[in-house]
């Protein structure tokens, strides 16, 4: 059971990485990076205008910006795996802290290597880390406020509360938990939520009956998914199809249940 849980966590992380880095080479991202580098080179913040010539400053800010972007993407994927979408404050705090911890030593080393004026004793790692932390937090908060990260904002809207089914009352963690998938395992049902997986002694059919009013669909005789949790479909080879859930789960689709998914608009 432990091995299975670890595989699930790494699978979640891998899927969040793919989702996050899918925008890495988009025109919007590249334009934003180019503008950021240009502004930094011209303005020369943190003393780089006074201590670095133009060519060195351009190389420094290019490497620093791309490094920050990669680490920010990695941090976002990590927090999405750990906290999902139900703890936006911890998500943003954790992402900003992770960026600071990883990026600060890199920036310290880069500045020490490329700056022809500053001595090592003038480069204070805690100060660099604090500056990065404030900037990273500001960016993650801004992303959420303008809707690039969901939920957009930190105030819980009553209209967005997770519907409560009878099956919710069987779970040890009831508050705001979102049920995404049900899977049969002998005489038990694995209930996959945005907080993890819990096993109940219950038949799959009875568990599905208790999911009302949450809309869902069977993808396989052993699997049921909530429609609100589906984010995509993956075709692996000619005969294997998987439904991808928001938490990164890959749920198999059997040939018998494909027509139901076609009717629901999940397959083409």
Tab-separated table of C-alpha atoms in Angstrom:
chain	number	residue	atom	x	y	z
A	1	UNK	CA	0.000	0.000	0.000
A	2	UNK	CA	2.840	2.387	0.843
A	3	UNK	CA	4.576	1.760	-2.493
A	4	UNK	CA	1.360	2.437	-4.313
A	5	UNK	CA	0.886	5.721	-2.488
A	6	UNK	CA	4.423	6.858	-3.348
A	7	UNK	CA	3.852	6.038	-7.013
A	8	UNK	CA	0.646	8.040	-6.926
A	9	UNK	CA	2.442	11.068	-5.469
A	10	UNK	CA	5.181	10.951	-8.096
A	11	UNK	CA	2.561	10.463	-10.782
A	12	UNK	CA	0.716	13.541	-9.527
A	13	UNK	CA	3.939	15.549	-9.527
A	14	UNK	CA	4.802	14.421	-13.046
A	15	UNK	CA	1.390	15.429	-14.366
A	16	UNK	CA	1.536	18.807	-12.643
A	17	UNK	CA	4.996	19.335	-14.143
A	18	UNK	CA	3.646	18.615	-17.621
A	19	UNK	CA	0.695	20.935	-17.035
A	20	UNK	CA	2.860	23.743	-15.646
A	21	UNK	CA	5.656	23.571	-18.217
A	22	UNK	CA	3.172	23.373	-21.113
A	23	UNK	CA	3.187	27.194	-21.175
A	24	UNK	CA	6.968	27.546	-20.890
A	25	UNK	CA	7.513	28.222	-24.596
A	26	UNK	CA	4.248	30.052	-25.221
A	27	UNK	CA	4.377	33.441	-26.921
A	28	UNK	CA	3.045	35.171	-23.795
A	29	UNK	CA	5.718	33.628	-21.562
A	30	UNK	CA	8.559	34.377	-23.976
A	31	UNK	CA	7.356	37.949	-24.463
A	32	UNK	CA	7.124	38.480	-20.704
A	33	UNK	CA	10.622	37.086	-20.199
A	34	UNK	CA	12.040	39.259	-22.988
A	35	UNK	CA	10.450	42.404	-21.560
A	36	UNK	CA	11.626	41.534	-18.041
A	37	UNK	CA	15.209	41.042	-19.220
A	38	UNK	CA	15.143	44.280	-21.221
A	39	UNK	CA	13.827	46.287	-18.268
A	40	UNK	CA	16.386	44.740	-15.908
A	41	UNK	CA	19.267	45.405	-18.297
A	42	UNK	CA	18.241	49.032	-18.837
A	43	UNK	CA	17.348	49.799	-15.207
A	44	UNK	CA	20.134	47.743	-13.624
A	45	UNK	CA	18.408	47.000	-10.294
A	46	UNK	CA	20.234	45.850	-7.138
A	47	UNK	CA	23.336	47.797	-8.112
A	48	UNK	CA	24.016	45.962	-11.363
A	49	UNK	CA	23.869	49.203	-13.366
A	50	UNK	CA	26.822	50.611	-11.426
A	51	UNK	CA	28.930	47.456	-11.187
A	52	UNK	CA	28.398	45.661	-14.505
A	53	UNK	CA	29.059	46.765	-18.092
A	54	UNK	CA	26.189	46.409	-20.555
A	55	UNK	CA	27.233	43.063	-22.068
A	56	UNK	CA	27.873	41.460	-18.690
A	57	UNK	CA	24.651	42.905	-17.315
A	58	UNK	CA	22.692	41.502	-20.263
A	59	UNK	CA	24.156	38.025	-19.773
A	60	UNK	CA	23.611	38.150	-16.013
A	61	UNK	CA	19.959	39.163	-16.160
A	62	UNK	CA	19.226	36.694	-18.974
A	63	UNK	CA	20.590	33.789	-16.930
A	64	UNK	CA	18.973	35.026	-13.721
A	65	UNK	CA	15.559	35.475	-15.344
A	66	UNK	CA	15.479	32.094	-17.084
A	67	UNK	CA	16.714	30.375	-13.917
A	68	UNK	CA	13.994	32.096	-11.901
A	69	UNK	CA	11.366	31.041	-14.434
A	70	UNK	CA	12.373	27.365	-14.347
A	71	UNK	CA	12.468	27.326	-10.536
A	72	UNK	CA	9.122	29.136	-10.326
A	73	UNK	CA	7.534	26.564	-12.647
A	74	UNK	CA	9.020	23.737	-10.594
A	75	UNK	CA	7.742	25.337	-7.376
A	76	UNK	CA	4.276	25.802	-8.819
A	77	UNK	CA	4.092	22.131	-9.839
A	78	UNK	CA	5.293	21.058	-6.389
A	79	UNK	CA	2.701	23.142	-4.546
A	80	UNK	CA	-0.040	21.943	-6.906
A	81	UNK	CA	0.894	18.377	-5.957
A	82	UNK	CA	1.060	19.075	-2.219
A	83	UNK	CA	-1.864	21.467	-1.714
A	84	UNK	CA	-4.009	21.179	-4.838
A	85	UNK	CA	-6.516	24.002	-5.274
A	86	UNK	CA	-8.072	23.953	-1.810
A	87	UNK	CA	-5.354	25.790	0.125
A	88	UNK	CA	-4.465	28.823	-2.023
A	89	UNK	CA	-2.732	30.724	0.794
A	90	UNK	CA	-0.411	27.829	1.636
A	91	UNK	CA	0.063	27.206	-2.099
A	92	UNK	CA	1.362	30.724	-2.746
A	93	UNK	CA	3.365	30.977	0.486
A	94	UNK	CA	5.022	27.626	-0.172
A	95	UNK	CA	5.759	28.410	-3.809
A	96	UNK	CA	7.375	31.736	-2.948
A	97	UNK	CA	9.448	30.173	-0.179
A	98	UNK	CA	10.612	27.334	-2.432
A	99	UNK	CA	11.679	29.802	-5.134
A	100	UNK	CA	13.640	31.813	-2.578
A	101	UNK	CA	15.413	28.815	-1.050
A	102	UNK	CA	16.516	27.402	-4.415
A	103	UNK	CA	17.147	30.600	-6.359
A	104	UNK	CA	18.991	32.662	-3.718
A	105	UNK	CA	22.203	30.555	-3.673
A	106	UNK	CA	22.171	30.438	-7.468
A	107	UNK	CA	21.879	34.234	-7.729
A	108	UNK	CA	24.581	34.651	-5.081
A	109	UNK	CA	26.963	32.447	-7.057
A	110	UNK	CA	26.060	34.061	-10.372
A	111	UNK	CA	26.630	37.570	-9.019
A	112	UNK	CA	29.910	36.565	-7.362
A	113	UNK	CA	31.124	35.078	-10.638
A	114	UNK	CA	30.011	37.806	-13.043
A	115	UNK	CA	30.216	41.043	-11.054
A	116	UNK	CA	33.675	42.601	-11.570
A	117	UNK	CA	33.307	45.087	-8.702
A	118	UNK	CA	31.577	43.470	-5.720
A	119	UNK	CA	33.536	41.331	-3.283
A	120	UNK	CA	32.118	38.187	-1.711
A	121	UNK	CA	31.700	39.861	1.675
A	122	UNK	CA	29.429	42.443	0.023
A	123	UNK	CA	27.034	39.739	-1.202
A	124	UNK	CA	24.738	38.789	1.660
A	125	UNK	CA	22.794	35.602	0.991
A	126	UNK	CA	19.993	36.374	3.532
A	127	UNK	CA	19.389	39.741	1.877
A	128	UNK	CA	19.263	38.136	-1.570
A	129	UNK	CA	16.864	35.460	-0.303
A	130	UNK	CA	14.574	38.080	1.269
A	131	UNK	CA	14.429	40.131	-1.931
A	132	UNK	CA	13.606	37.029	-3.966
A	133	UNK	CA	10.975	35.946	-1.440
A	134	UNK	CA	9.137	39.279	-1.590
A	135	UNK	CA	9.230	39.374	-5.397
A	136	UNK	CA	8.142	35.729	-5.738
A	137	UNK	CA	5.258	36.144	-3.321
A	138	UNK	CA	4.146	39.251	-5.176
A	139	UNK	CA	4.139	37.418	-8.501
A	140	UNK	CA	2.233	34.386	-7.189
A	141	UNK	CA	-0.345	36.622	-5.477
A	142	UNK	CA	-0.744	38.708	-8.647
A	143	UNK	CA	-1.216	35.576	-10.762
A	144	UNK	CA	-4.021	34.459	-8.485
A	145	UNK	CA	-5.709	37.848	-8.361
A	146	UNK	CA	-5.848	38.164	-12.161
A	147	UNK	CA	-7.158	34.615	-12.601
A	148	UNK	CA	-4.065	32.800	-13.892
A	149	UNK	CA	-4.232	30.495	-10.868
A	150	UNK	CA	-7.406	28.915	-9.529
A	151	UNK	CA	-9.159	29.717	-7.287
A	152	UNK	CA	-8.702	33.391	-8.170
A	153	UNK	CA	-8.379	35.055	-4.779
A	154	UNK	CA	-8.326	33.854	-1.207
A	155	UNK	CA	-11.871	34.522	-0.052
A	156	UNK	CA	-14.098	31.474	-0.235
A	157	UNK	CA	-17.219	32.071	-2.283
A	158	UNK	CA	-20.238	30.254	-0.919
A	159	UNK	CA	-21.341	29.553	-4.483
A	160	UNK	CA	-18.087	27.658	-5.053
A	161	UNK	CA	-18.405	25.381	-2.039
A	162	UNK	CA	-17.922	21.704	-2.776
A	163	UNK	CA	-21.276	19.863	-2.944
A	164	UNK	CA	-21.716	17.447	-0.053
A	165	UNK	CA	-22.938	13.936	-0.808
A	166	UNK	CA	-23.886	11.133	1.547
A	167	UNK	CA	-20.542	9.492	0.798
A	168	UNK	CA	-18.761	12.565	2.173
A	169	UNK	CA	-20.110	11.727	5.611
A	170	UNK	CA	-18.211	8.443	5.581
A	171	UNK	CA	-14.857	10.175	5.122
A	172	UNK	CA	-12.560	11.053	7.995
A	173	UNK	CA	-11.856	14.487	6.469
A	174	UNK	CA	-15.225	16.016	5.635
A	175	UNK	CA	-14.571	19.752	5.536
A	176	UNK	CA	-14.363	21.080	1.958
A	177	UNK	CA	-12.998	17.797	0.598
A	178	UNK	CA	-13.663	17.180	-3.101
A	179	UNK	CA	-14.280	13.617	-4.239
A	180	UNK	CA	-12.779	13.083	-7.696
A	181	UNK	CA	-12.734	9.334	-8.266
A	182	UNK	CA	-14.148	6.056	-6.936
A	183	UNK	CA	-12.373	2.770	-7.657
A	184	UNK	CA	-13.397	-0.751	-6.695
A	185	UNK	CA	-10.868	-2.912	-4.862
A	186	UNK	CA	-12.391	-6.293	-3.910
A	187	UNK	CA	-15.019	-5.500	-1.256
A	188	UNK	CA	-13.673	-1.985	-0.738
A	189	UNK	CA	-13.871	1.341	-2.543
A	190	UNK	CA	-10.907	3.685	-2.899
A	191	UNK	CA	-12.143	7.271	-2.657
A	192	UNK	CA	-9.687	9.684	-4.290
A	193	UNK	CA	-10.057	13.295	-3.144
A	194	UNK	CA	-8.052	16.499	-3.377
A	195	UNK	CA	-6.589	15.538	0.024
A	196	UNK	CA	-5.501	11.998	-0.863
A	197	UNK	CA	-7.024	8.520	-1.006
A	198	UNK	CA	-9.251	6.881	1.612
A	199	UNK	CA	-10.497	3.282	1.543
A	200	UNK	CA	-14.048	2.425	2.615
A	201	UNK	CA	-15.671	-0.967	3.107
A	202	UNK	CA	-18.412	-0.492	0.544
A	203	UNK	CA	-19.477	-1.769	-2.849
A	204	UNK	CA	-18.751	0.517	-5.792
A	205	UNK	CA	-22.407	0.605	-6.834
A	206	UNK	CA	-23.510	1.711	-3.372
A	207	UNK	CA	-20.773	4.340	-3.260
A	208	UNK	CA	-21.910	5.751	-6.617
A	209	UNK	CA	-25.503	5.906	-5.358
A	210	UNK	CA	-24.299	7.957	-2.396
A	211	UNK	CA	-22.542	10.520	-4.625
A	212	UNK	CA	-25.745	12.404	-5.464
A	213	UNK	CA	-25.933	15.398	-6.217
A	214	UNK	CA	-22.405	15.285	-7.681
A	215	UNK	CA	-22.480	14.441	-11.385
A	216	UNK	CA	-20.172	11.693	-12.548
A	217	UNK	CA	-19.701	8.866	-14.999
A	218	UNK	CA	-18.315	5.335	-15.062
A	219	UNK	CA	-15.256	4.956	-17.271
A	220	UNK	CA	-14.739	1.281	-16.458
A	221	UNK	CA	-16.567	-1.359	-14.460
A	222	UNK	CA	-14.213	-0.568	-11.569
A	223	UNK	CA	-13.937	3.211	-11.908
A	224	UNK	CA	-16.220	6.236	-11.545
A	225	UNK	CA	-15.105	9.863	-11.945
A	226	UNK	CA	-16.685	13.195	-11.043
A	227	UNK	CA	-17.239	15.227	-14.210
A	228	UNK	CA	-16.044	18.408	-12.485
A	229	UNK	CA	-12.647	16.759	-11.831
A	230	UNK	CA	-11.927	15.815	-15.466
A	231	UNK	CA	-9.330	18.025	-17.153
A	232	UNK	CA	-8.453	15.975	-20.213
A	233	UNK	CA	-8.170	12.674	-22.047
A	234	UNK	CA	-4.981	10.793	-22.906
A	235	UNK	CA	-4.675	8.294	-25.741
A	236	UNK	CA	-1.907	5.753	-25.088
A	237	UNK	CA	-1.529	3.641	-28.186
A	238	UNK	CA	-4.356	2.430	-30.365
A	239	UNK	CA	-6.526	0.799	-27.713
A	240	UNK	CA	-5.726	2.496	-24.400
A	241	UNK	CA	-7.562	5.618	-23.289
A	242	UNK	CA	-7.285	7.403	-19.958
A	243	UNK	CA	-9.295	10.205	-18.391
A	244	UNK	CA	-7.009	12.736	-16.659
A	245	UNK	CA	-8.257	14.263	-13.410
A	246	UNK	CA	-7.316	17.556	-11.820
A	247	UNK	CA	-5.224	15.809	-9.167
A	248	UNK	CA	-3.196	14.037	-11.864
A	249	UNK	CA	-4.931	10.632	-11.652
A	250	UNK	CA	-5.110	8.653	-14.907
A	251	UNK	CA	-8.317	6.623	-14.951
A	252	UNK	CA	-8.669	3.884	-17.600
A	253	UNK	CA	-11.550	3.891	-20.062
A	254	UNK	CA	-12.835	0.504	-21.206
A	255	UNK	CA	-14.382	-0.126	-24.607
A	256	UNK	CA	-17.785	-0.852	-23.060
A	257	UNK	CA	-17.985	2.582	-21.422
A	258	UNK	CA	-16.610	4.671	-24.300
A	259	UNK	CA	-20.113	5.472	-25.670
A	260	UNK	CA	-21.062	7.030	-22.328
A	261	UNK	CA	-18.016	9.274	-22.422
A	262	UNK	CA	-18.791	10.203	-26.020
A	263	UNK	CA	-22.306	11.233	-24.997
A	264	UNK	CA	-20.869	13.303	-22.144
A	265	UNK	CA	-18.562	15.113	-24.569
A	266	UNK	CA	-15.366	13.797	-22.967
A	267	UNK	CA	-14.299	11.896	-26.071
A	268	UNK	CA	-14.459	12.792	-29.737
